[in-house]
Structures are given as structure tokens and as C-alpha cells.
PDB file of C-alpha atoms in Angstrom:
ATOM      1  CA  MET A   9      -1.198  -9.947 -16.343  1.00  0.00           C
ATOM      2  CA  ARG A  10       0.861 -12.047 -13.900  1.00  0.00           C
ATOM      3  CA  ASN A  11       3.665 -12.331 -16.487  1.00  0.00           C
ATOM      4  CA  ILE A  12       3.821  -8.540 -16.745  1.00  0.00           C
ATOM      5  CA  LEU A  13       4.014  -7.893 -12.988  1.00  0.00           C
ATOM      6  CA  PRO A  14       7.684  -8.883 -12.536  1.00  0.00           C
ATOM      7  CA  VAL A  15       8.590  -6.700 -15.516  1.00  0.00           C
ATOM      8  CA  LEU A  16       6.487  -3.815 -14.161  1.00  0.00           C
ATOM      9  CA  LEU A  17       8.050  -4.053 -10.711  1.00  0.00           C
ATOM     10  CA  ALA A  18      11.544  -4.343 -12.175  1.00  0.00           C
ATOM     11  CA  GLY A  19      10.839  -1.219 -14.241  1.00  0.00           C
ATOM     12  CA  VAL A  20       9.527   0.664 -11.206  1.00  0.00           C
ATOM     13  CA  SER A  21      12.600  -0.434  -9.256  1.00  0.00           C
ATOM     14  CA  LEU A  22      14.968   0.711 -11.994  1.00  0.00           C
ATOM     15  CA  LEU A  23      13.222   4.072 -12.308  1.00  0.00           C
ATOM     16  CA  ALA A  24      13.377   4.425  -8.531  1.00  0.00           C
ATOM     17  CA  GLY A  25      17.113   3.758  -8.644  1.00  0.00           C
ATOM     18  CA  CYS A  26      17.025   0.235  -7.219  1.00  0.00           C
ATOM     19  CA  ASP A  27      18.626  -2.933  -8.545  1.00  0.00           C
ATOM     20  CA  SER A  28      16.264  -5.316 -10.320  1.00  0.00           C
ATOM     21  CA  ASP A  29      17.555  -8.410  -8.494  1.00  0.00           C
ATOM     22  CA  LEU A  30      15.613  -7.699  -5.326  1.00  0.00           C
ATOM     23  CA  ASP A  31      15.023 -10.634  -3.012  1.00  0.00           C
ATOM     24  CA  THR A  32      11.773 -10.133  -1.144  1.00  0.00           C
ATOM     25  CA  THR A  33       8.831 -12.420  -0.682  1.00  0.00           C
ATOM     26  CA  ALA A  34       5.340 -11.762   0.540  1.00  0.00           C
ATOM     27  CA  THR A  35       2.226 -13.614   1.415  1.00  0.00           C
ATOM     28  CA  ASN A  36      -1.250 -12.196   1.785  1.00  0.00           C
ATOM     29  CA  ARG A  37      -2.159 -12.272   5.457  1.00  0.00           C
ATOM     30  CA  PRO A  38      -5.575 -10.942   6.368  1.00  0.00           C
ATOM     31  CA  ALA A  39      -5.611  -8.127   8.875  1.00  0.00           C
ATOM     32  CA  MET A  40      -7.865  -5.298   7.841  1.00  0.00           C
ATOM     33  CA  THR A  41      -8.747  -6.239   4.280  1.00  0.00           C
ATOM     34  CA  PRO A  42      -5.625  -7.122   2.354  1.00  0.00           C
ATOM     35  CA  ALA A  43      -5.435  -5.855  -1.175  1.00  0.00           C
ATOM     36  CA  THR A  44      -5.867  -8.664  -3.655  1.00  0.00           C
ATOM     37  CA  SER A  45      -3.646 -10.327  -5.792  1.00  0.00           C
ATOM     38  CA  GLY A  46      12.686   1.267  -3.074  1.00  0.00           C
ATOM     39  CA  SER A  47      13.823   4.553  -3.429  1.00  0.00           C
ATOM     40  CA  ALA A  48      16.199   6.381  -1.109  1.00  0.00           C
ATOM     41  CA  PRO A  49      19.821   7.455  -0.985  1.00  0.00           C
ATOM     42  CA  ALA A  50      22.219   4.606  -0.263  1.00  0.00           C
ATOM     43  CA  THR A  51      25.569   3.037  -0.988  1.00  0.00           C
ATOM     44  CA  ASP A  52      26.549  -0.610  -1.127  1.00  0.00           C
ATOM     45  CA  SER A  53      28.407  -1.502   2.047  1.00  0.00           C
ATOM     46  CA  GLY A  54      28.752  -5.206   1.335  1.00  0.00           C
ATOM     47  CA  SER A  55      26.065  -6.230   3.829  1.00  0.00           C
ATOM     48  CA  THR A  56      22.908  -8.052   2.898  1.00  0.00           C
ATOM     49  CA  SER A  57      21.141  -5.032   1.481  1.00  0.00           C
ATOM     50  CA  HIS A  58      18.793  -5.357  -1.443  1.00  0.00           C
ATOM     51  CA  GLY A  59      18.036  -2.902  -4.232  1.00  0.00           C
ATOM     52  CA  VAL A  60      20.719  -0.394  -3.392  1.00  0.00           C
ATOM     53  CA  SER A  61      20.069   3.017  -4.903  1.00  0.00           C
ATOM     54  CA  ARG A  62      22.987   4.493  -6.794  1.00  0.00           C
ATOM     55  CA  ASP A  63      21.827   7.716  -8.455  1.00  0.00           C
ATOM     56  CA  VAL A  64      18.435   8.782  -7.106  1.00  0.00           C
ATOM     57  CA  GLN A  65      18.612  11.189  -4.179  1.00  0.00           C
ATOM     58  CA  ILE A  66      15.350  11.773  -2.313  1.00  0.00           C
ATOM     59  CA  PRO A  67      15.620  14.354   0.461  1.00  0.00           C
ATOM     60  CA  LEU A  68      14.690  12.870   3.826  1.00  0.00           C
ATOM     61  CA  SER A  69      12.455  15.903   4.414  1.00  0.00           C
ATOM     62  CA  SER A  70      10.164  14.628   1.612  1.00  0.00           C
ATOM     63  CA  TYR A  71       9.074  11.682   3.763  1.00  0.00           C
ATOM     64  CA  GLN A  72       6.009  12.309   5.925  1.00  0.00           C
ATOM     65  CA  PRO A  73       6.465  10.878   9.437  1.00  0.00           C
ATOM     66  CA  VAL A  74       3.802   8.318  10.371  1.00  0.00           C
ATOM     67  CA  ARG A  75       2.988   6.568  13.645  1.00  0.00           C
ATOM     68  CA  LEU A  76       3.460   2.793  13.530  1.00  0.00           C
ATOM     69  CA  ARG A  77       0.635   0.508  14.671  1.00  0.00           C
ATOM     70  CA  ASN A  78       0.583  -3.087  15.920  1.00  0.00           C
ATOM     71  CA  VAL A  79       4.349  -3.289  16.444  1.00  0.00           C
ATOM     72  CA  ALA A  80       5.470  -6.811  17.378  1.00  0.00           C
ATOM     73  CA  THR A  81       9.021  -7.939  18.037  1.00  0.00           C
ATOM     74  CA  ALA A  82      10.615 -11.316  18.639  1.00  0.00           C
ATOM     75  CA  THR A  83      14.170 -12.580  18.404  1.00  0.00           C
ATOM     76  CA  GLY A  84      15.313 -11.667  14.909  1.00  0.00           C
ATOM     77  CA  ARG A  85      11.839 -10.646  13.714  1.00  0.00           C
ATOM     78  CA  TYR A  86       9.906  -7.387  13.576  1.00  0.00           C
ATOM     79  CA  ALA A  87       6.402  -6.643  12.324  1.00  0.00           C
ATOM     80  CA  ALA A  88       4.435  -3.407  12.133  1.00  0.00           C
ATOM     81  CA  VAL A  89       1.629  -1.699  10.260  1.00  0.00           C
ATOM     82  CA  VAL A  90       2.588   1.548   8.501  1.00  0.00           C
ATOM     83  CA  PRO A  91      -0.357   3.873   7.792  1.00  0.00           C
ATOM     84  CA  CYS A  92      -0.108   5.531   4.379  1.00  0.00           C
ATOM     85  CA  PRO A  93      -1.552   8.872   3.288  1.00  0.00           C
ATOM     86  CA  ARG A  94      -5.335   8.556   3.258  1.00  0.00           C
ATOM     87  CA  ASP A  95      -6.957   7.571  -0.011  1.00  0.00           C
ATOM     88  CA  THR A  96     -10.164   9.401  -0.980  1.00  0.00           C
ATOM     89  CA  ALA A  97     -12.188   6.204  -0.561  1.00  0.00           C
ATOM     90  CA  GLY A  98     -10.602   4.682   2.542  1.00  0.00           C
ATOM     91  CA  GLU A  99      -7.489   4.065   4.590  1.00  0.00           C
ATOM     92  CA  ILE A 100      -4.440   2.349   3.127  1.00  0.00           C
ATOM     93  CA  SER A 101      -1.863   0.696   5.391  1.00  0.00           C
ATOM     94  CA  LEU A 102       1.115  -1.531   4.785  1.00  0.00           C
ATOM     95  CA  GLN A 103       1.921  -4.539   6.963  1.00  0.00           C
ATOM     96  CA  ILE A 104       5.684  -5.102   7.062  1.00  0.00           C
ATOM     97  CA  VAL A 105       7.437  -8.213   8.386  1.00  0.00           C
ATOM     98  CA  LEU A 106      11.236  -8.043   8.696  1.00  0.00           C
ATOM     99  CA  GLN A 107      14.067 -10.454   9.515  1.00  0.00           C
ATOM    100  CA  THR A 108      16.252  -8.146  11.585  1.00  0.00           C
ATOM    101  CA  GLN A 109      19.203 -10.534  11.956  1.00  0.00           C
ATOM    102  CA  ARG A 110      19.526 -11.018   8.182  1.00  0.00           C
ATOM    103  CA  HIS A 111      18.302  -7.479   7.382  1.00  0.00           C
ATOM    104  CA  THR A 112      15.704  -8.676   4.881  1.00  0.00           C
ATOM    105  CA  LEU A 113      12.077  -7.896   4.183  1.00  0.00           C
ATOM    106  CA  GLU A 114       9.971 -10.996   4.625  1.00  0.00           C
ATOM    107  CA  ALA A 115       6.572  -9.615   3.619  1.00  0.00           C
ATOM    108  CA  LEU A 116       4.979  -6.386   2.398  1.00  0.00           C
ATOM    109  CA  THR A 117       1.182  -6.658   2.412  1.00  0.00           C
ATOM    110  CA  LEU A 118      -1.114  -3.803   1.435  1.00  0.00           C
ATOM    111  CA  LEU A 119      -4.174  -3.409   3.695  1.00  0.00           C
ATOM    112  CA  TYR A 120      -7.259  -1.422   2.755  1.00  0.00           C
ATOM    113  CA  ALA A 121     -10.234  -0.307   4.834  1.00  0.00           C
ATOM    114  CA  GLY A 122     -12.540   1.217   2.248  1.00  0.00           C
ATOM    115  CA  THR A 123     -15.560   3.426   2.764  1.00  0.00           C
ATOM    116  CA  ASN A 124     -16.991   2.480  -0.630  1.00  0.00           C
ATOM    117  CA  ALA A 125     -18.045  -1.152  -1.171  1.00  0.00           C
ATOM    118  CA  THR A 126     -17.646  -0.823  -4.955  1.00  0.00           C
ATOM    119  CA  ARG A 127     -13.938   0.036  -4.745  1.00  0.00           C
ATOM    120  CA  LYS A 128     -11.092  -2.365  -3.975  1.00  0.00           C
ATOM    121  CA  LEU A 129      -7.308  -2.294  -4.102  1.00  0.00           C
ATOM    122  CA  ASN A 130      -5.115  -4.776  -5.934  1.00  0.00           C
ATOM    123  CA  GLN A 131      -1.485  -5.084  -4.780  1.00  0.00           C
ATOM    124  CA  LEU A 132       0.789  -5.528  -7.795  1.00  0.00           C
ATOM    125  CA  GLY A 133       3.505  -8.029  -6.956  1.00  0.00           C
ATOM    126  CA  ASN A 134       5.181  -8.518  -3.603  1.00  0.00           C
ATOM    127  CA  GLY A 135       6.816  -5.121  -3.243  1.00  0.00           C
ATOM    128  CA  VAL A 136      10.547  -4.450  -3.077  1.00  0.00           C
ATOM    129  CA  GLY A 137      12.921  -3.159  -0.448  1.00  0.00           C
ATOM    130  CA  TYR A 138      16.357  -3.176   1.111  1.00  0.00           C
ATOM    131  CA  TYR A 139      18.201  -2.441   4.343  1.00  0.00           C
ATOM    132  CA  HIS A 140      20.441   0.638   4.411  1.00  0.00           C
ATOM    133  CA  PRO A 141      23.155   0.113   7.060  1.00  0.00           C
ATOM    134  CA  ALA A 142      24.245   3.767   7.370  1.00  0.00           C
ATOM    135  CA  THR A 143      20.756   4.970   8.360  1.00  0.00           C
ATOM    136  CA  GLN A 144      19.694   1.616   9.881  1.00  0.00           C
ATOM    137  CA  ARG A 145      16.438   1.828   7.951  1.00  0.00           C
ATOM    138  CA  TYR A 146      14.558  -0.543   5.699  1.00  0.00           C
ATOM    139  CA  TYR A 147      13.391   1.231   2.534  1.00  0.00           C
ATOM    140  CA  PHE A 148      10.408  -0.208   0.651  1.00  0.00           C
ATOM    141  CA  SER A 149       8.177   0.292  -2.383  1.00  0.00           C
ATOM    142  CA  VAL A 150       4.791  -1.294  -3.105  1.00  0.00           C
ATOM    143  CA  ALA A 151       2.659  -0.865  -6.242  1.00  0.00           C
ATOM    144  CA  TYR A 152      -1.129  -1.112  -6.341  1.00  0.00           C
ATOM    145  CA  GLN A 153      -4.131  -0.142  -8.419  1.00  0.00           C
ATOM    146  CA  THR A 154      -7.731   0.647  -7.556  1.00  0.00           C
ATOM    147  CA  ILE A 155     -10.530  -1.421  -9.050  1.00  0.00           C
ATOM    148  CA  SER A 156     -13.997   0.126  -9.209  1.00  0.00           C
ATOM    149  CA  GLU A 157     -17.175  -1.856  -9.815  1.00  0.00           C
ATOM    150  CA  LEU A 158     -19.268  -0.075 -12.454  1.00  0.00           C
ATOM    151  CA  PRO A 159     -22.900  -0.624 -13.447  1.00  0.00           C
ATOM    152  CA  GLY A 160     -23.523  -3.499 -15.832  1.00  0.00           C
ATOM    153  CA  ASN A 161     -21.004  -5.819 -14.157  1.00  0.00           C
ATOM    154  CA  ARG A 162     -18.067  -3.811 -15.536  1.00  0.00           C
ATOM    155  CA  ARG A 163     -14.827  -2.930 -13.778  1.00  0.00           C
ATOM    156  CA  PHE A 164     -12.441  -0.029 -14.079  1.00  0.00           C
ATOM    157  CA  SER A 165      -8.782  -0.538 -13.109  1.00  0.00           C
ATOM    158  CA  SER A 166      -6.706   2.566 -12.430  1.00  0.00           C
ATOM    159  CA  GLU A 167      -3.140   3.208 -13.443  1.00  0.00           C
ATOM    160  CA  PRO A 168      -0.606   1.733 -10.992  1.00  0.00           C
ATOM    161  CA  TYR A 169       0.191   3.789  -7.891  1.00  0.00           C
ATOM    162  CA  GLU A 170       3.212   3.307  -5.687  1.00  0.00           C
ATOM    163  CA  ILE A 171       3.896   3.753  -2.000  1.00  0.00           C
ATOM    164  CA  ASN A 172       7.509   4.422  -1.000  1.00  0.00           C
ATOM    165  CA  GLY A 173       8.826   4.745   2.521  1.00  0.00           C
ATOM    166  CA  TRP A 174      11.174   3.613   5.248  1.00  0.00           C
ATOM    167  CA  ILE A 175      10.920   1.993   8.659  1.00  0.00           C
ATOM    168  CA  SER A 176      13.430   1.940  11.516  1.00  0.00           C
ATOM    169  CA  THR A 177      13.334  -0.979  13.935  1.00  0.00           C
ATOM    170  CA  ASP A 178      15.725   0.796  16.318  1.00  0.00           C
ATOM    171  CA  THR A 179      13.492   3.820  16.920  1.00  0.00           C
ATOM    172  CA  ASN A 180      10.078   2.387  15.920  1.00  0.00           C
ATOM    173  CA  THR A 181       9.615   5.230  13.449  1.00  0.00           C
ATOM    174  CA  ALA A 182       8.615   5.364   9.795  1.00  0.00           C
ATOM    175  CA  GLY A 183       8.226   7.814   6.943  1.00  0.00           C
ATOM    176  CA  VAL A 184       6.171   7.615   3.767  1.00  0.00           C
ATOM    177  CA  LEU A 185       6.372   9.613   0.546  1.00  0.00           C
ATOM    178  CA  PRO A 186       3.082  10.960  -0.811  1.00  0.00           C
ATOM    179  CA  THR A 187       1.384   8.295  -2.947  1.00  0.00           C
ATOM    180  CA  ARG A 188       1.928   8.871  -6.668  1.00  0.00           C
ATOM    181  CA  LEU A 189       1.359   7.235 -10.018  1.00  0.00           C
ATOM    182  CA  ALA A 190       4.012   4.645 -10.850  1.00  0.00           C
ATOM    183  CA  ARG A 191       5.982   5.730 -13.914  1.00  0.00           C
TER     184      ARG A 191
END
């Protein structure tokens, strides 16, 4: 399964209109309960942007505005928790750590506070993203699947879902697209 994840994420990135040579890293950092383990209009301006979209145009009105939580800033660094549309069995959030001087995503960690003890989330890969200089936003995409514990010590793993959104460090605002199946 681990050998398939880079291919899966590269495929999701290509379908989302992003380059496949994305340079992001992530580590699981516990906050709520971390899950176990980019798509927006842009042009390449020559800066250190990653995964620049070339053909896919997503209207900005499609993004649902969300209120950031636990915002922390330091020289050249920015961290925040982005709440995502509520899952039927709990709350999903995304912890984002950015290097604002280099305009890179340092970590994208899925957090899950479930209401059902037999259901967990599994983050697939590290997520992808890039900085878009014209809008001064960081666009990101994270894939995950739900894992349900069934009777008889069996497990059911869902199809992959993806969360796409943006975050602005200048205005402390964010937007998230409705969660959908990754295709």
C-alpha cells in the first residue's frame, strides 16, 4: 500500500491540475487525534511555488469560508488549524505548518475528533500544495480514507476522499471545497 500512495497522490495532483513534482513534507503531530498513517487557478511566476495549476479553473466562490483555529506565528513560520466540513461521524480538521519566507508547506496533518469509537481516519500520504503569489494564498490538497471496525475483527476501508482548500497568512483566512471522493 505504501508503494501505491505516491502514485495515487501524483494521480490526484495531475487530475487536480497540479504538477507531480510537489515538494512538501509532513510529520504526524498529535493534536486532536491525528489520522493515521492542490487545485486552484494559478500561473507560474518563477517564485518558489509548487504544483502550479495550468488548466483547471475552480471558481473562488466554490470555496466555503472557514474560521482558523490555533493560529501561531513566528519569524518565517505560520501554523493554523483549518476546520473542514463536518463528517457524519466526527469533526475533521487540518493542521497546516508553513515556511512563509520560502513560501513552502512544511506539514499537512489531518486531525479527527470522532463520535464513533469504531471509525478512524487514515491520511494517505503527506498532502500536496503550493504558494500562489498573485493571490498570496497557499493552496493544498490532502487525501484520506475512513476505516470502520466491523464485527468479527474485520475492517472496512472507504474509497479515498480529498480535502482541497487555501489559506492566507496575510489575512488569517481560509476556504475549503466540499469534501469529495478522490478520482
